[in-house]
């Protein structure tokens, strides 16, 4: 995620020999399912995934393998009608379970085709099936709902979720906005494949993740069918609607690109979007193969104040500059394919994407990364850059603040200095490969760095990720 050029500092403020690693997927999913707890008859799934920054985000007791969302959005009335079918697996005996959904009216819930009791309290949709779902059982949840979706206000005062625009909606879900438009197990620890079908008035385009399977216009409306087969966290899903000019092509590497651009942003966006294939190719040389089958961009005219790395198709609220394109593209490896286990580790997303910007500049005729580091380190101890350590922001209000981005990138640069370029880039590739489509933690990254380099690095990580105030340089 990154801010618009010139955006004042606020939540999305960015400044600026062994490759085999134990993947974090089983650990994260087991924790989410509650598999560590003894399965008792008639237990209830937890109302949250246990993240201290967002206690009610996500849910316990089950894992969603696939979402099939069928949506209809009227851009005039701003009414959304939806049906969500979730294919899930119980991690414990479930007499009831929760889904995250807010601001919309639920009219019917079924579990395996049978009507289920439900109640809606705040963001929690509590579902009680007719019979207890036994541990290990696969089941299907269908939820019918409608209403006028609105964004949520995050702890830092900014908005995310379903954000209305003058011609549709800018749908950006980080960190908790998914629940504004579909019922979800909405924590990054639960990743799923998606089918998203969206019907909008003729003349509007609806853009989601993955590959466009087809579109059809009839009776004044157009239906778009999208599929993302690779695991995706709910916050990375989008269903952005607007008056867009679309282009499609396939890169030399076989990546299917779909760009959707608001005509008001087209002339400014064109020269930057033209570089997308070369940016992805460059990042692939550094980080390993691009992790998805499709790519692209959505450039809206939305005045939201930030861009977001929605999986396979980043969202821009206006024409991006090249640095922003590099940043959001790098997130496809770091943040999307390799996802967080807890929001406190957000530097693994934003620090990595920020450092990708430094590397791109360094390798394309600009200043070396050391110069970017030195300019930041020259800031006085009173500067906001040193307000808190990036490895421990302290609350959800700080996870998109300057230290996470800039000090996160500085931590990576100090790691690079400590281990040398050869091992540093081996570490990045091993991290992306070993945790591909899964999850990671700061502790796992530190262990990997020490394993690849053969060096003790606890001092580097402690100083640059967990030291309060301005660190002393070694």
XYZ file of N, CA and C in Angstrom, residues 39-214:
528
model
N -11.361 -30.610 20.785
C -12.684 -30.508 20.178
C -13.719 -31.058 21.141
N -14.626 -30.217 21.570
C -15.679 -30.628 22.482
C -17.013 -30.554 21.771
N -17.977 -31.394 22.158
C -19.288 -31.343 21.503
C -19.910 -29.966 21.647
N -20.388 -29.432 20.526
C -21.168 -28.210 20.587
C -20.392 -26.967 20.910
N -19.107 -26.892 20.593
C -18.367 -25.670 20.868
C -18.670 -24.620 19.813
N -18.414 -23.372 20.160
C -18.660 -22.266 19.241
C -17.354 -21.764 18.672
N -17.373 -21.366 17.405
C -16.201 -20.744 16.811
C -15.982 -19.366 17.398
N -14.746 -18.990 17.594
C -14.431 -17.699 18.196
C -14.870 -16.559 17.286
N -15.276 -15.413 17.851
C -15.704 -14.264 17.051
C -14.561 -13.487 16.439
N -13.319 -13.874 16.684
C -12.162 -13.208 16.091
C -11.040 -14.201 15.912
N -10.044 -13.804 15.114
C -8.914 -14.693 14.848
C -7.810 -14.548 15.889
N -8.010 -13.674 16.868
C -7.036 -13.529 17.939
C -5.989 -12.468 17.703
N -6.214 -11.583 16.729
C -5.249 -10.525 16.459
C -5.504 -9.362 17.421
N -4.504 -8.961 18.229
C -4.752 -7.902 19.213
C -5.046 -6.551 18.595
N -4.599 -6.303 17.359
C -4.856 -5.009 16.735
C -6.293 -4.900 16.228
N -6.870 -6.023 15.792
C -8.243 -6.050 15.285
C -8.927 -7.290 15.862
N -9.351 -7.201 17.118
C -9.806 -8.387 17.847
C -10.983 -9.129 17.220
N -11.845 -8.429 16.478
C -13.014 -9.090 15.911
C -12.818 -9.478 14.445
N -11.673 -9.170 13.871
C -11.439 -9.540 12.474
C -11.111 -11.025 12.380
N -11.701 -11.673 11.390
C -11.533 -13.106 11.249
C -12.396 -13.845 12.250
N -12.367 -15.141 12.190
C -13.180 -15.973 13.069
C -12.449 -17.278 13.333
N -12.819 -17.934 14.411
C -12.165 -19.184 14.765
C -13.035 -20.389 14.486
N -12.389 -21.555 14.380
C -13.115 -22.813 14.288
C -13.291 -23.384 12.905
N -12.947 -22.622 11.862
C -13.131 -23.124 10.502
C -12.203 -22.377 9.545
N -12.035 -22.954 8.368
C -11.235 -22.350 7.302
C -12.089 -22.306 6.041
N -12.125 -21.143 5.383
C -12.853 -21.013 4.115
C -11.902 -21.367 2.978
N -12.254 -22.398 2.225
C -11.425 -22.809 1.087
C -11.745 -21.994 -0.169
N -13.022 -21.604 -0.336
C -13.413 -20.911 -1.566
C -14.624 -20.016 -1.306
N -14.600 -18.835 -1.942
C -15.746 -17.920 -1.949
C -16.306 -17.852 -3.360
N -17.623 -17.970 -3.468
C -18.324 -17.744 -4.736
C -19.302 -16.603 -4.485
N -18.944 -15.407 -4.984
C -19.732 -14.202 -4.728
C -20.481 -13.799 -5.987
N -21.786 -13.610 -5.855
C -22.621 -13.134 -6.956
C -23.234 -11.808 -6.524
N -22.850 -10.737 -7.207
C -23.211 -9.387 -6.785
C -23.936 -8.649 -7.897
N -24.806 -7.753 -7.489
C -25.491 -6.849 -8.421
C -25.467 -5.464 -7.797
N -24.884 -4.492 -8.522
C -24.734 -3.158 -7.956
C -25.350 -2.126 -8.879
N -26.220 -1.300 -8.296
C -26.854 -0.205 -9.032
C -26.110 1.080 -8.697
N -25.465 1.675 -9.672
C -24.634 2.852 -9.412
C -25.457 4.108 -9.141
N -26.742 4.075 -9.456
C -27.605 5.224 -9.172
C -28.122 5.182 -7.738
N -28.757 4.081 -7.367
C -29.289 3.943 -6.011
C -28.225 3.532 -5.004
N -27.113 2.998 -5.527
C -26.007 2.483 -4.715
C -26.425 1.295 -3.868
N -27.388 0.551 -4.361
C -27.819 -0.667 -3.684
C -27.001 -1.846 -4.187
N -26.582 -2.674 -3.239
C -25.867 -3.906 -3.540
C -26.722 -5.089 -3.122
N -26.936 -6.021 -4.045
C -27.587 -7.290 -3.731
C -26.546 -8.389 -3.903
N -26.436 -9.243 -2.911
C -25.394 -10.249 -2.982
C -25.804 -11.604 -2.470
N -25.193 -12.617 -3.037
C -25.266 -13.974 -2.512
C -23.843 -14.492 -2.410
N -23.471 -14.926 -1.239
C -22.134 -15.462 -1.008
C -22.248 -16.924 -0.625
N -21.514 -17.770 -1.334
C -21.458 -19.195 -1.006
C -20.020 -19.508 -0.613
N -19.841 -19.968 0.616
C -18.517 -20.241 1.162
C -18.349 -21.744 1.344
N -17.297 -22.294 0.753
C -16.943 -23.691 0.980
C -15.915 -23.728 2.097
N -16.263 -24.376 3.201
C -15.435 -24.296 4.405
C -15.191 -25.680 4.989
N -14.270 -25.720 5.941
C -13.978 -26.958 6.670
C -13.905 -26.643 8.151
N -14.577 -27.454 8.954
C -14.594 -27.251 10.400
C -13.287 -27.723 11.020
N -12.713 -26.894 11.873
C -11.493 -27.255 12.582
C -11.766 -27.782 13.965
N -13.010 -27.688 14.389
C -13.450 -28.234 15.668
C -14.946 -28.480 15.553
N -15.527 -29.138 16.510
C -16.971 -29.304 16.516
C -17.626 -27.931 16.672
N -18.508 -27.594 15.752
C -19.104 -26.257 15.740
C -20.613 -26.325 15.905
N -21.094 -25.823 17.033
C -22.534 -25.658 17.188
C -22.984 -24.326 16.609
N -22.029 -23.380 16.520
C -22.272 -22.108 15.846
C -20.927 -21.509 15.459
N -20.975 -20.534 14.555
C -19.750 -19.877 14.100
C -20.100 -18.478 13.634
N -19.072 -17.646 13.467
C -19.262 -16.256 13.077
C -18.724 -15.999 11.675
N -19.300 -14.988 11.034
C -18.764 -14.393 9.808
C -18.656 -12.888 10.042
N -17.714 -12.238 9.361
C -17.581 -10.789 9.451
C -18.437 -10.142 8.366
N -19.360 -9.292 8.763
C -20.215 -8.558 7.816
C -20.821 -7.377 8.551
N -20.768 -6.201 7.919
C -21.309 -5.014 8.575
C -22.033 -4.119 7.583
N -23.100 -3.460 8.045
C -23.791 -2.448 7.260
C -24.763 -2.972 6.224
N -24.966 -4.272 6.144
C -25.852 -4.858 5.148
C -26.855 -5.781 5.844
N -28.034 -5.924 5.235
C -29.099 -6.727 5.825
C -29.051 -8.145 5.277
N -28.990 -9.103 6.161
C -28.993 -10.510 5.775
C -30.435 -11.015 5.786
N -30.829 -11.677 4.704
C -32.206 -12.170 4.598
C -32.319 -13.681 4.728
N -31.238 -14.398 4.460
C -31.320 -15.859 4.538
C -29.907 -16.432 4.667
N -29.795 -17.465 5.503
C -28.541 -18.207 5.643
C -28.861 -19.690 5.614
N -28.116 -20.434 4.818
C -28.241 -21.885 4.834
C -26.865 -22.508 5.068
N -26.885 -23.679 5.660
C -25.671 -24.482 5.831
C -25.943 -25.839 5.210
N -25.196 -26.170 4.180
C -25.422 -27.396 3.405
C -26.865 -27.497 2.916
N -27.410 -26.340 2.492
C -28.747 -26.301 1.907
C -29.881 -26.203 2.890
N -29.620 -26.382 4.175
C -30.674 -26.316 5.189
C -30.676 -24.944 5.842
N -31.859 -24.345 6.044
C -31.910 -23.037 6.702
C -31.222 -23.070 8.066
N -30.479 -22.027 8.338
C -29.770 -21.917 9.614
C -30.232 -20.661 10.337
N -30.259 -20.740 11.655
C -30.579 -19.554 12.447
C -29.391 -18.596 12.399
N -29.695 -17.289 12.469
C -28.612 -16.309 12.468
C -29.045 -15.059 13.218
N -28.064 -14.361 13.716
C -28.294 -13.045 14.313
C -27.109 -12.163 13.963
N -27.377 -10.864 13.857
C -26.364 -9.919 13.405
C -26.101 -8.940 14.541
N -24.865 -8.939 15.044
C -24.491 -8.047 16.120
C -23.215 -7.322 15.728
N -23.316 -6.022 15.441
C -22.147 -5.280 15.001
C -21.595 -5.873 13.719
N -20.329 -6.237 13.716
C -19.729 -6.824 12.517
C -19.806 -8.346 12.527
N -20.423 -8.915 13.544
C -20.483 -10.371 13.658
C -21.834 -10.910 13.196
N -21.805 -11.751 12.168
C -22.972 -12.517 11.759
C -22.817 -13.900 12.378
N -23.632 -14.183 13.384
C -23.528 -15.433 14.139
C -24.500 -16.441 13.550
N -23.962 -17.575 13.083
C -24.752 -18.589 12.392
C -24.831 -19.844 13.252
N -26.049 -20.351 13.399
C -26.265 -21.591 14.157
C -26.893 -22.618 13.228
N -26.123 -23.606 12.769
C -26.681 -24.634 11.893
C -27.620 -25.556 12.663
N -28.421 -26.320 11.911
C -29.376 -27.219 12.565
C -28.682 -28.274 13.411
N -27.541 -28.743 12.918
C -26.791 -29.765 13.636
C -25.339 -29.328 13.777
N -24.713 -29.785 14.824
C -23.308 -29.477 15.047
C -22.458 -29.985 13.883
N -21.559 -29.145 13.426
C -20.621 -29.520 12.370
C -19.409 -30.171 13.020
N -19.133 -31.413 12.651
C -18.064 -32.158 13.306
C -16.693 -31.773 12.764
N -15.690 -31.922 13.591
C -14.316 -31.609 13.217
C -13.921 -32.300 11.915
N -13.342 -31.535 11.004
C -12.892 -32.081 9.731
C -13.941 -32.116 8.648
N -15.167 -31.755 8.971
C -16.239 -31.829 7.980
C -16.178 -30.641 7.023
N -16.344 -30.914 5.730
C -16.523 -29.865 4.733
C -17.982 -29.456 4.714
N -18.245 -28.145 4.649
C -19.627 -27.668 4.617
C -19.716 -26.405 3.782
N -20.918 -26.060 3.379
C -21.162 -24.894 2.536
C -22.123 -23.947 3.229
N -21.741 -22.693 3.253
C -22.568 -21.643 3.840
C -23.051 -20.755 2.698
N -24.344 -20.466 2.637
C -24.888 -19.531 1.650
C -25.573 -18.396 2.398
N -25.205 -17.172 2.040
C -25.758 -15.984 2.705
C -26.328 -15.059 1.641
N -27.606 -14.708 1.763
C -28.241 -13.716 0.889
C -28.343 -12.408 1.664
N -27.981 -11.296 1.003
C -27.934 -10.023 1.717
C -28.116 -8.867 0.730
N -28.415 -7.691 1.267
C -28.552 -6.492 0.422
C -28.395 -5.248 1.280
N -28.309 -4.113 0.600
C -28.207 -2.852 1.313
C -27.343 -1.859 0.567
N -27.041 -0.775 1.229
C -26.170 0.257 0.671
C -24.827 0.183 1.389
N -23.830 -0.425 0.771
C -22.551 -0.600 1.459
C -21.829 0.717 1.667
N -21.164 0.809 2.774
C -20.401 2.016 3.124
C -19.034 1.590 3.652
N -18.043 2.457 3.560
C -16.722 2.107 4.101
C -16.732 2.073 5.619
N -15.718 1.459 6.179
C -15.499 1.511 7.615
C -14.393 2.531 7.894
N -14.399 3.069 9.091
C -13.347 3.988 9.509
C -12.340 3.217 10.340
N -11.105 3.265 9.909
C -10.051 2.516 10.577
C -9.553 3.254 11.818
N -8.749 2.589 12.651
C -8.277 3.248 13.874
C -7.510 4.537 13.639
N -6.921 4.704 12.447
C -6.192 5.945 12.164
C -7.076 7.010 11.526
N -8.385 6.725 11.420
C -9.317 7.720 10.900
C -9.558 7.665 9.410
N -8.879 6.792 8.686
C -9.069 6.698 7.246
C -10.113 5.638 6.919
N -10.534 5.630 5.658
C -11.629 4.761 5.232
C -11.123 3.620 4.363
N -11.729 2.450 4.552
C -11.501 1.373 3.598
C -12.766 0.524 3.506
N -12.809 -0.306 2.472
C -13.998 -1.097 2.196
C -14.646 -0.632 0.909
N -15.961 -0.632 0.894
C -16.738 -0.218 -0.282
C -16.894 1.305 -0.235
N -16.090 2.015 -1.022
C -16.057 3.477 -0.990
C -16.761 4.013 -2.231
N -17.927 4.640 -2.095
C -18.655 5.135 -3.268
C -17.867 6.209 -4.021
N -17.986 6.194 -5.352
C -17.397 7.225 -6.209
C -18.491 7.825 -7.071
N -18.145 8.829 -7.893
C -19.169 9.477 -8.693
C -19.713 8.587 -9.811
N -18.996 7.478 -10.114
C -19.489 6.590 -11.168
C -19.525 5.128 -10.752
N -19.348 4.859 -9.453
C -19.377 3.470 -9.019
C -18.864 3.304 -7.609
N -17.775 2.540 -7.455
C -17.215 2.302 -6.126
C -15.758 1.901 -6.242
N -14.950 2.410 -5.329
C -13.542 2.066 -5.182
C -13.483 1.095 -4.012
N -13.171 -0.169 -4.265
C -13.316 -1.209 -3.252
C -11.937 -1.689 -2.813
N -11.487 -1.165 -1.662
C -10.152 -1.439 -1.137
C -10.286 -1.895 0.299
N -9.881 -3.115 0.615
C -10.262 -3.719 1.880
C -9.255 -3.757 2.997
N -8.074 -3.122 2.872
C -7.077 -3.242 3.938
C -7.255 -2.156 4.997
N -7.312 -2.514 6.280
C -7.157 -3.864 6.806
C -8.454 -4.619 7.076
N -9.604 -3.930 7.121
C -10.810 -4.599 7.604
C -12.039 -4.347 6.735
N -11.847 -3.859 5.504
C -12.987 -3.437 4.700
C -13.732 -4.529 3.967
N -13.196 -5.753 3.906
C -13.904 -6.819 3.184
C -15.316 -7.009 3.719
N -15.480 -6.860 5.014
C -16.779 -7.117 5.633
C -17.845 -6.110 5.229
N -17.465 -5.031 4.539
C -18.463 -4.058 4.101
C -19.200 -4.500 2.849
N -18.726 -5.584 2.179
C -19.409 -5.999 0.947
C -19.599 -7.495 0.771
N -18.991 -8.319 1.626
C -19.333 -9.740 1.602
C -19.024 -10.370 2.947
N -19.773 -11.418 3.338
C -19.504 -12.103 4.598
C -18.236 -12.916 4.473
N -17.327 -12.772 5.437
C -15.988 -13.325 5.265
C -15.393 -13.766 6.589
N -14.392 -14.621 6.482
C -13.480 -14.888 7.580
C -12.305 -13.951 7.334
N -12.454 -12.726 7.782
C -11.652 -11.615 7.263
C -10.412 -11.313 8.083
N -9.493 -12.273 8.099
C -8.158 -12.030 8.643
C -7.162 -12.650 7.680
N -5.968 -12.042 7.504
C -5.005 -12.594 6.543
C -4.609 -14.044 6.801
N -4.829 -14.537 8.009
C -4.469 -15.920 8.306
C -5.348 -16.912 7.553
N -6.497 -16.474 7.061
C -7.381 -17.369 6.306
C -7.377 -16.944 4.845
N -6.837 -17.772 3.966
C -6.726 -17.452 2.545
C -7.526 -18.465 1.729
N -8.128 -17.974 0.655
C -9.089 -18.774 -0.095
C -9.002 -18.438 -1.571
N -9.540 -19.319 -2.416
C -9.739 -18.988 -3.823
C -11.092 -18.292 -3.971
N -11.270 -17.593 -5.115
C -12.466 -16.758 -5.300
C -13.020 -16.868 -6.710
N -14.361 -16.900 -6.794
C -15.104 -16.589 -8.016
C -15.977 -15.388 -7.690
N -15.878 -14.338 -8.484
C -16.644 -13.117 -8.236
C -17.391 -12.742 -9.512
N -18.707 -12.729 -9.441
C -19.568 -12.352 -10.565
C -20.284 -11.062 -10.196
N -20.158 -10.049 -11.020
C -20.700 -8.727 -10.705
C -21.521 -8.218 -11.885
N -22.752 -7.832 -11.612
C -23.624 -7.246 -12.631
C -23.806 -5.758 -12.335
N -23.561 -4.936 -13.347
C -23.618 -3.476 -13.196
C -24.359 -2.880 -14.389
N -24.787 -1.621 -14.288
C -25.453 -1.000 -15.435
C -24.559 -0.992 -16.677
N -25.178 -1.166 -17.828
C -24.425 -1.139 -19.081
C -23.662 0.182 -19.196
N -22.414 0.109 -19.624
C -21.553 1.280 -19.682
C -20.584 1.366 -18.532
N -20.869 0.614 -17.462
C -19.944 0.520 -16.337
C -19.139 -0.775 -16.470
N -17.958 -0.776 -15.870
C -17.110 -1.964 -15.835
C -16.902 -2.367 -14.384
N -16.972 -3.663 -14.118
C -16.733 -4.195 -12.779
C -15.463 -5.032 -12.811
N -14.502 -4.673 -11.977
C -13.179 -5.301 -12.012
C -12.915 -5.998 -10.682
N -12.515 -7.271 -10.773
C -12.163 -8.037 -9.583
C -10.796 -8.667 -9.790
N -10.499 -9.682 -9.020
C -9.165 -10.285 -9.010
C -9.074 -11.439 -10.000
N -7.851 -11.717 -10.427
C -7.606 -12.883 -11.249
C -7.910 -12.669 -12.715
N -8.452 -13.705 -13.341
C -8.689 -13.722 -14.777
C -10.153 -13.425 -15.074
N -10.393 -12.594 -16.083
C -11.758 -12.351 -16.551
C -12.206 -13.555 -17.376
N -13.194 -14.281 -16.868
C -13.681 -15.462 -17.565
C -14.651 -15.104 -18.682
N -15.321 -13.960 -18.551
C -16.255 -13.548 -19.594
C -17.113 -12.395 -19.132
